[in-house]
Coordinates of C-alpha atoms in Angstrom, one line a residue:
M1 CA -37.3 -16.0 52.7
T2 CA -39.2 -18.1 50.1
Y3 CA -42.5 -20.1 50.5
A4 CA -43.8 -23.2 48.9
R5 CA -46.4 -23.8 46.3
T6 CA -48.7 -26.4 47.7
T7 CA -49.7 -29.6 46.0
Q8 CA -53.1 -31.1 46.1
I9 CA -52.1 -33.0 49.2
G10 CA -51.0 -30.0 50.8
I11 CA -47.3 -30.8 50.9
P12 CA -44.8 -28.1 50.1
T13 CA -43.2 -28.7 46.5
M14 CA -39.1 -29.2 46.6
D15 CA -38.6 -25.5 44.5
C16 CA -39.8 -22.9 47.1
V17 CA -39.6 -23.6 51.0
P18 CA -38.2 -21.5 53.8
D19 CA -34.5 -22.0 54.5
F20 CA -33.2 -23.5 57.4
P21 CA -32.9 -20.5 60.0
S22 CA -29.2 -20.1 61.1
S23 CA -28.3 -18.5 64.4
A24 CA -25.1 -17.1 62.5
D25 CA -27.8 -14.7 60.9
T26 CA -28.6 -13.5 64.7
A27 CA -25.4 -12.9 66.4
G28 CA -25.2 -16.2 68.0
E29 CA -28.7 -15.9 69.3
L30 CA -31.4 -18.7 68.6
H31 CA -33.0 -17.8 65.7
T32 CA -36.6 -16.6 66.5
R33 CA -38.0 -18.4 63.6
L34 CA -37.1 -21.7 65.4
G35 CA -39.1 -21.0 68.4
E36 CA -42.0 -19.9 66.2
L37 CA -41.8 -23.3 64.3
R38 CA -41.4 -25.3 67.3
R39 CA -44.8 -23.9 68.5
Q40 CA -46.5 -25.2 65.3
E41 CA -48.8 -28.3 65.7
S42 CA -47.4 -29.9 62.4
L43 CA -44.0 -30.2 61.6
P44 CA -42.6 -27.6 59.0
R45 CA -40.7 -28.2 56.0
V46 CA -37.3 -26.6 55.3
R47 CA -34.6 -26.2 52.7
L48 CA -31.1 -27.1 53.9
P49 CA -27.8 -25.4 53.1
D50 CA -27.2 -27.9 50.3
G51 CA -30.6 -27.3 48.8
R52 CA -32.2 -30.7 50.0
Q53 CA -35.7 -30.4 51.5
A54 CA -36.5 -32.1 55.1
W55 CA -38.9 -32.0 57.9
L56 CA -37.6 -29.8 60.8
V57 CA -38.1 -31.5 64.1
T58 CA -37.6 -28.7 67.1
R59 CA -39.6 -30.1 70.1
H60 CA -37.6 -31.9 72.9
E61 CA -39.4 -35.1 72.8
D62 CA -39.4 -35.4 69.1
V63 CA -35.7 -34.6 68.7
R64 CA -35.0 -37.6 71.4
T65 CA -37.0 -39.8 69.6
V66 CA -35.1 -39.1 66.2
L67 CA -31.9 -39.7 67.9
N68 CA -32.9 -42.8 69.7
D69 CA -35.4 -44.5 67.5
R70 CA -34.3 -47.2 65.0
R71 CA -36.7 -46.0 62.5
F72 CA -34.3 -43.1 61.8
T73 CA -30.6 -43.2 60.8
R74 CA -27.8 -40.9 60.0
D75 CA -26.7 -43.2 57.4
V76 CA -28.4 -41.1 54.7
M77 CA -26.1 -42.4 51.8
G78 CA -26.6 -46.0 52.7
V79 CA -30.5 -46.0 52.9
R80 CA -30.4 -44.2 49.7
A81 CA -28.2 -46.7 48.0
R82 CA -30.3 -49.6 49.4
Q83 CA -33.5 -47.8 48.2
S84 CA -32.0 -47.7 44.6
G85 CA -31.3 -51.5 44.7
A86 CA -27.5 -51.1 45.0
D87 CA -25.2 -52.5 47.6
P88 CA -24.0 -49.6 49.7
G89 CA -20.7 -51.8 50.4
G90 CA -17.7 -49.8 51.0
A91 CA -16.1 -48.8 54.5
R92 CA -18.1 -48.4 57.8
S93 CA -18.6 -45.0 59.2
V94 CA -19.6 -43.8 62.8
N95 CA -23.0 -42.6 60.8
M96 CA -24.0 -46.1 60.7
D97 CA -26.2 -47.9 63.2
G98 CA -26.1 -51.2 65.0
R99 CA -22.9 -53.3 64.8
P100 CA -20.9 -51.3 62.4
H101 CA -21.1 -48.2 64.5
S102 CA -20.5 -49.9 67.8
E103 CA -17.4 -51.6 66.5
L104 CA -15.8 -48.4 65.5
R105 CA -17.0 -46.4 68.4
S106 CA -15.4 -49.2 70.7
L107 CA -12.0 -48.6 69.2
V108 CA -11.8 -44.9 70.3
A109 CA -14.1 -45.0 73.4
K110 CA -11.4 -46.0 75.9
A111 CA -9.7 -42.6 75.1
F112 CA -12.9 -40.8 76.3
T113 CA -13.9 -42.6 79.3
V114 CA -14.5 -40.2 82.4
R115 CA -11.7 -41.9 84.3
R116 CA -9.1 -41.1 81.5
I117 CA -10.4 -37.6 81.0
E118 CA -10.4 -36.8 84.6
A119 CA -6.8 -37.6 84.9
M120 CA -6.2 -35.0 82.2
T121 CA -7.4 -32.4 84.5
P122 CA -3.8 -31.3 85.8
R123 CA -2.5 -30.9 82.1
V124 CA -5.8 -29.2 81.0
Q125 CA -5.1 -26.7 83.8
A126 CA -1.7 -26.2 83.1
W127 CA -2.5 -25.5 79.4
T128 CA -4.9 -23.0 80.5
D129 CA -2.9 -21.4 82.7
D130 CA 0.1 -21.1 80.2
L131 CA -2.4 -19.4 77.6
I132 CA -3.8 -16.9 80.1
D133 CA -0.2 -16.0 81.3
A134 CA 0.5 -15.2 77.4
M135 CA -2.8 -13.1 77.2
E136 CA -1.8 -11.2 80.4
R137 CA 1.7 -10.5 79.1
E138 CA 0.3 -9.3 75.9
G139 CA -2.1 -7.0 77.9
P140 CA -5.5 -5.8 77.2
P141 CA -7.5 -5.5 75.1
A142 CA -6.9 -9.0 73.9
D143 CA -8.8 -11.6 71.7
L144 CA -10.0 -14.4 74.0
V145 CA -10.9 -16.5 71.0
A146 CA -7.0 -16.4 69.6
H147 CA -5.5 -16.6 73.3
L148 CA -7.8 -19.2 74.7
A149 CA -10.9 -20.4 72.9
V150 CA -9.1 -21.8 69.9
P151 CA -5.9 -23.2 71.3
L152 CA -7.1 -25.1 74.3
P153 CA -9.3 -27.7 72.5
A154 CA -6.7 -28.0 69.9
I155 CA -3.8 -28.8 72.3
A156 CA -6.0 -31.3 74.1
I157 CA -7.4 -33.3 71.1
C158 CA -4.0 -33.3 69.6
E159 CA -2.6 -34.9 72.5
L160 CA -5.3 -37.4 72.7
L161 CA -4.9 -38.4 68.9
G162 CA -1.1 -38.2 69.1
F163 CA -0.9 -35.4 66.6
P164 CA 2.0 -32.8 66.8
V165 CA 0.7 -29.8 68.8
E166 CA 2.6 -27.4 66.6
D167 CA 0.3 -28.6 63.6
R168 CA -2.8 -27.5 65.1
D169 CA -3.2 -24.4 62.9
A170 CA -3.2 -26.4 59.8
L171 CA -5.5 -29.1 61.5
S172 CA -7.9 -26.5 62.3
G173 CA -7.7 -25.2 58.8
W174 CA -8.5 -28.3 57.2
C175 CA -11.4 -28.9 59.6
E176 CA -12.8 -25.6 59.0
R177 CA -13.0 -26.8 55.3
I178 CA -14.7 -30.0 55.8
T179 CA -17.3 -28.9 58.1
A180 CA -18.4 -26.3 55.5
V181 CA -22.1 -26.6 54.7
G182 CA -24.0 -25.6 51.6
D183 CA -23.4 -26.2 47.7
G184 CA -20.0 -27.5 46.9
A185 CA -19.4 -28.3 50.7
P186 CA -17.6 -30.0 52.1
D187 CA -14.4 -29.3 50.4
P188 CA -12.9 -32.7 49.2
T189 CA -9.5 -31.3 48.6
A190 CA -9.3 -30.4 52.4
W191 CA -10.5 -34.1 53.2
L192 CA -7.6 -35.5 50.9
E193 CA -4.9 -33.1 52.4
L194 CA -6.0 -34.0 55.8
T195 CA -6.2 -37.9 55.4
K196 CA -2.9 -37.8 53.5
Y197 CA -1.4 -36.0 56.6
I198 CA -2.6 -38.6 59.0
E199 CA -1.5 -41.2 56.6
H200 CA 2.1 -40.1 56.9
L201 CA 1.7 -40.4 60.7
V202 CA 0.8 -43.9 60.6
P203 CA 4.3 -45.4 60.1
V204 CA 5.6 -43.3 63.0
K205 CA 3.1 -44.9 65.2
R206 CA 3.5 -48.4 63.7
A207 CA 7.5 -48.1 64.6
A208 CA 6.8 -47.2 68.1
L209 CA 4.2 -50.0 68.9
G210 CA 6.5 -52.8 69.9
D211 CA 4.6 -55.4 71.5
G212 CA 1.5 -53.4 71.5
P213 CA 0.0 -50.1 72.7
A214 CA 0.5 -48.9 76.2
P215 CA -2.8 -48.6 78.3
D216 CA -2.5 -44.7 77.8
A217 CA -1.8 -44.8 74.0
D218 CA -2.8 -42.2 71.9
I219 CA -6.0 -42.7 69.7
L220 CA -4.1 -43.0 66.5
T221 CA -1.5 -45.6 68.0
S222 CA -4.5 -47.7 68.9
L223 CA -6.3 -47.5 65.8
V224 CA -2.9 -48.4 63.9
H225 CA -2.6 -51.3 66.1
A226 CA -6.2 -52.3 65.7
H227 CA -5.6 -52.3 61.9
D228 CA -2.2 -54.1 62.0
S229 CA -2.9 -56.9 64.6
A230 CA -6.6 -57.6 64.5
N231 CA -7.7 -56.6 61.0
A232 CA -10.3 -54.5 63.0
L233 CA -10.5 -51.8 60.6
T234 CA -9.3 -50.8 57.2
M235 CA -6.9 -48.0 56.4
E236 CA -10.0 -46.1 54.9
E237 CA -12.0 -46.5 58.2
L238 CA -8.9 -45.7 60.4
L239 CA -8.3 -42.4 58.4
S240 CA -12.0 -41.4 58.4
L241 CA -12.5 -42.2 62.3
A242 CA -9.3 -40.0 63.1
V243 CA -10.7 -37.2 61.1
V244 CA -14.1 -37.3 62.8
V245 CA -12.5 -37.5 66.3
L246 CA -10.3 -34.4 65.4
A247 CA -13.1 -32.5 63.8
G248 CA -15.6 -33.2 66.9
G249 CA -12.8 -32.1 69.2
L250 CA -11.9 -28.8 67.7
E251 CA -14.7 -26.2 66.6
T252 CA -17.5 -27.3 69.0
T253 CA -15.6 -26.7 72.2
Q254 CA -13.7 -23.6 70.8
T255 CA -17.2 -22.1 70.1
A256 CA -18.6 -23.2 73.3
I257 CA -15.8 -21.3 75.3
S258 CA -15.8 -18.1 73.3
A259 CA -19.7 -17.9 72.8
G260 CA -20.2 -19.1 76.2
M261 CA -18.1 -16.3 77.7
L262 CA -19.9 -13.8 75.6
R263 CA -23.4 -15.3 77.1
L264 CA -22.1 -14.6 80.6
F265 CA -21.1 -11.1 79.7
R266 CA -24.5 -10.5 78.2
N267 CA -26.1 -11.7 81.5
P268 CA -24.0 -9.8 84.3
D269 CA -26.3 -10.9 87.0
Q270 CA -25.5 -14.7 86.0
L271 CA -21.8 -13.8 85.8
D272 CA -21.8 -12.2 89.0
K273 CA -23.6 -15.2 90.6
L274 CA -20.8 -17.4 89.3
R275 CA -18.1 -15.0 90.4
A276 CA -19.7 -15.0 93.9
D277 CA -20.0 -18.9 94.0
P278 CA -17.4 -20.6 91.9
D279 CA -18.8 -24.0 92.8
L280 CA -21.8 -23.2 90.4
V281 CA -19.4 -23.8 87.3
T282 CA -20.4 -27.2 86.7
G283 CA -24.2 -26.3 86.5
A284 CA -23.1 -23.3 84.5
V285 CA -21.3 -25.2 82.0
E286 CA -24.6 -27.2 81.5
E287 CA -26.8 -24.2 81.3
L288 CA -24.4 -22.6 78.5
L289 CA -24.5 -25.9 76.6
R290 CA -28.4 -25.8 76.7
Y291 CA -28.8 -22.1 76.0
Q292 CA -26.2 -21.0 73.8
P293 CA -26.2 -22.4 70.1
V294 CA -22.9 -24.0 69.3
I295 CA -23.8 -26.6 66.5
D296 CA -25.8 -24.6 63.9
V297 CA -26.8 -27.3 61.7
N298 CA -27.2 -30.8 63.2
R299 CA -26.6 -33.8 60.8
P300 CA -29.8 -34.7 58.7
Q301 CA -31.3 -38.3 59.4
I302 CA -33.5 -40.1 57.3
A303 CA -36.6 -42.5 57.9
T304 CA -36.0 -46.0 57.3
E305 CA -40.0 -46.6 57.6
A306 CA -43.0 -44.5 58.1
V307 CA -43.1 -43.0 61.4
R308 CA -45.6 -40.5 63.0
L309 CA -44.0 -37.5 65.2
G310 CA -46.9 -35.8 66.8
D311 CA -49.5 -35.4 64.5
Q312 CA -47.1 -35.5 61.5
Q313 CA -46.5 -38.6 59.5
I314 CA -43.0 -39.1 58.3
G315 CA -42.7 -41.1 55.1
E316 CA -40.2 -43.9 54.6
G317 CA -37.2 -42.2 52.9
D318 CA -37.8 -38.6 54.0
L319 CA -35.1 -36.5 55.4
V320 CA -35.6 -35.2 58.8
Q321 CA -33.6 -32.2 60.1
I322 CA -33.4 -31.7 64.0
S323 CA -32.7 -28.6 65.8
I324 CA -31.0 -29.4 69.2
N325 CA -30.9 -25.6 69.8
A326 CA -34.7 -25.3 69.4
A327 CA -35.1 -28.6 71.6
N328 CA -33.0 -26.9 74.3
R329 CA -35.4 -24.0 74.5
D330 CA -38.7 -26.2 74.8
A331 CA -40.9 -25.1 77.6
A332 CA -42.2 -28.2 78.1
A333 CA -38.7 -29.7 78.8
F334 CA -37.3 -26.8 80.5
P335 CA -39.4 -24.6 83.0
D336 CA -38.9 -20.7 82.1
S337 CA -37.0 -22.0 79.1
E338 CA -36.0 -18.6 77.7
R339 CA -34.4 -17.7 81.0
F340 CA -30.7 -18.2 81.2
D341 CA -29.9 -19.6 84.6
V342 CA -26.5 -20.9 85.7
A343 CA -28.0 -22.7 88.6
R344 CA -30.7 -24.4 86.7
G345 CA -31.3 -28.0 87.6
P346 CA -32.5 -30.5 86.5
N347 CA -31.0 -29.8 83.1
P348 CA -31.7 -32.7 80.4
H349 CA -30.4 -30.7 77.5
L350 CA -29.3 -32.4 74.2
A351 CA -26.1 -30.7 73.3
F352 CA -24.2 -33.7 73.2
G353 CA -27.0 -35.8 71.4
Y354 CA -28.8 -38.6 72.9
G355 CA -28.9 -42.4 72.6
A356 CA -26.1 -44.6 70.7
H357 CA -24.7 -41.6 69.0
H358 CA -24.1 -39.6 72.3
C359 CA -21.0 -37.4 71.7
L360 CA -17.9 -39.5 72.8
G361 CA -16.1 -36.5 73.7
A362 CA -18.5 -35.0 76.2
A363 CA -16.4 -35.4 79.2
L364 CA -13.6 -34.0 77.6
A365 CA -15.5 -30.8 76.3
R366 CA -17.2 -30.3 80.0
L367 CA -13.7 -30.5 81.4
E368 CA -12.3 -27.9 79.0
L369 CA -15.1 -25.7 79.6
R370 CA -15.1 -25.9 83.4
T371 CA -11.3 -25.3 83.6
A372 CA -11.5 -22.3 81.0
F373 CA -14.5 -20.4 82.8
S374 CA -13.3 -21.2 86.5
T375 CA -9.8 -20.1 85.5
L376 CA -10.8 -17.1 83.7
L377 CA -12.8 -15.9 86.6
R378 CA -10.6 -16.7 89.4
R379 CA -7.3 -15.2 87.9
L380 CA -9.2 -12.1 86.0
P381 CA -11.7 -11.0 88.5
N382 CA -12.5 -7.8 86.7
L383 CA -12.7 -9.7 83.1
R384 CA -15.0 -7.6 80.9
I385 CA -16.0 -7.6 77.1
A386 CA -13.9 -4.8 75.3
A387 CA -16.3 -4.1 72.2
P388 CA -20.0 -3.6 71.7
P389 CA -21.6 -7.3 71.5
E390 CA -23.5 -6.2 68.4
S391 CA -20.1 -5.3 66.6
L392 CA -18.8 -8.9 66.9
S393 CA -18.8 -11.2 64.0
W394 CA -20.2 -14.7 63.5
R395 CA -19.1 -17.1 60.8
G396 CA -21.9 -19.1 59.1
G397 CA -22.0 -21.7 56.4
H398 CA -20.7 -24.3 58.7
V399 CA -22.0 -27.2 60.9
T400 CA -20.8 -25.4 63.8
L401 CA -21.1 -21.7 64.7
R402 CA -18.0 -19.6 65.4
L403 CA -17.5 -16.2 67.2
E404 CA -14.6 -14.7 65.1
E405 CA -13.1 -12.6 68.0
L406 CA -14.2 -11.8 71.5
P407 CA -12.1 -8.6 72.7
V408 CA -11.6 -8.5 76.5
A409 CA -10.0 -6.3 79.1
W410 CA -9.4 -6.9 82.8

């Protein structure tokens, strides 16, 4: 770790600051440095994976402010363009705020209503059972990542989007490349290949539209109809929105299933409590979302005007990097915050964000997680880890953490 030279006004210079602490470096555990930084009175500066410098926000109250205050935005490029006197123009994106964001969000929101997601429960259960059936046929030890954590979310999001399920491996590969962080990331070639793939599906959806989309039409069909009949979005916006939904539905839930199960293995008393009372699964999912890092690097935001967070003045145009993982361990919001407790309540975690950009796919993720954990523990009551936890590999350098494999036996 390197440290900053200090200017006369006491602000670290750009060339030498601590790197953002990644949980990939600590085997999926919350990096201890994040807890130390949260307990500081003033906000620290960190170097992001792409080399930019930002204020690091780690306290629960402050992270909620950044996520829900109009003086912060995820539309960094748009703000930078306006600061330079240029017209950002171009396509709308879900990173924008206000009307552009709400217009795009409304085009896909119907697919993620709690009612529609709950209607998927029998199918999610059937997919889960089929995947566990295949794992049982192969016999132990088996990799829970490959057999369940990766395919289950991929099947679900492909169905919602209207993508062929058999293409899920290729889709996952493209998403892995476009969610990389650091120098030279994300991979522009992967974005181009993925958008071309989606573009080739558009005529198929258009041909099946007839008089209009059915009430339960897949997302891509609905977007094609919005593009063709109401001119509600451009083709560039359609493709971008489909990619965002796909990427959001894949890697985060894949990691939450595998890393969540590992977390239970690491806490056998909590695993036993859940086995003894399966009705605890809903609260257990919330606690896993709070305690287990899944998103490693949240999207940076930018201040549109001067803002004070605690005793720190954030200047207009300053970048701000939140850590939801650190905020979810804040003792000011969670009594005994460092204890993993499947019966915890209330649990105001920020795993799905907060405010206008709260994750659209939260209900789907919760359904998949509840189904995966409850089915595993019901069908395989002796399920156990089949490798030392310290021997497991974690992928870094991406927005989302990933446990590469999780050998299990039963």
